């Protein structure tokens, strides 16, 4: 492409939904739960989120992962514990998650501390996954350099044969992280770019300070 493709004329029309201090729950999780339920109804990929991490020199990286559960303790996703993201989460403990649901004009940003979930919880989820996904997790040395597609397929076949007719155990390099949130920002798209941005910042225990930001 020689010339720069112009996309600045593309605009989306915001539906008039509002975030009003008068109607906010005291817990950000209750609002997250409400929005997630709306996203599940309207969005093709409601659980997909961008997870940002940072290496020890402050260089950021980000990727999509899928949210697999949430409760008052935090938000859980699964990955390879030897991946780049895991190395950074283990080293810095800091994580940043972003959900964007264009169909309902909503964004949620979450900052928190990362911790590995107990092995028994990872075992439970791993055993519920389709066999092909279990073999895929076994075969992938996520984020390592791979000689070629064939090498990956051969590793998959190797484990397929090894575990033929047997239960596939969770590999120790695969499991869940819980992000324990300290900050939520709820963004509601509004007309004329006068969007609503409401922040819940953890003070202590279950207490959250709620405030509004300029859009
Ligand atoms: C829609 C979608 C869902 C994904 N879900 C996950 C996931 O749940 N866990 C995961 O480890 N990688 C997932 N990935 C792959 C990651 O985006 C990424 O490529 C991989 O985890 C390696 O990242 P890293 O090298 O930064 O650790 C997903 C990718 C896409 C596009």
PDB file of C-alpha atoms in Angstrom, residues 5-13 193:
ATOM      1  CA  UNK A   5      -5.371   4.526   4.117  1.00  0.00           C
ATOM      2  CA  UNK A   6      -7.715   7.148   5.520  1.00  0.00           C
ATOM      3  CA  UNK A   7      -9.958   5.840   8.271  1.00  0.00           C
ATOM      4  CA  UNK A   8     -10.453   9.052  10.234  1.00  0.00           C
ATOM      5  CA  UNK A   9     -13.987   9.515   8.855  1.00  0.00           C
ATOM      6  CA  UNK A  10     -15.194   6.298  10.513  1.00  0.00           C
ATOM      7  CA  UNK A  11     -17.335   7.051  13.525  1.00  0.00           C
ATOM      8  CA  UNK A  12     -19.682   4.997  15.623  1.00  0.00           C
ATOM      9  CA  UNK A  13     -22.954   6.311  16.939  1.00  0.00           C
ATOM     10  CA  UNK A 193     -17.786  12.275  22.902  1.00  0.00           C
TER      11      UNK A 193
END
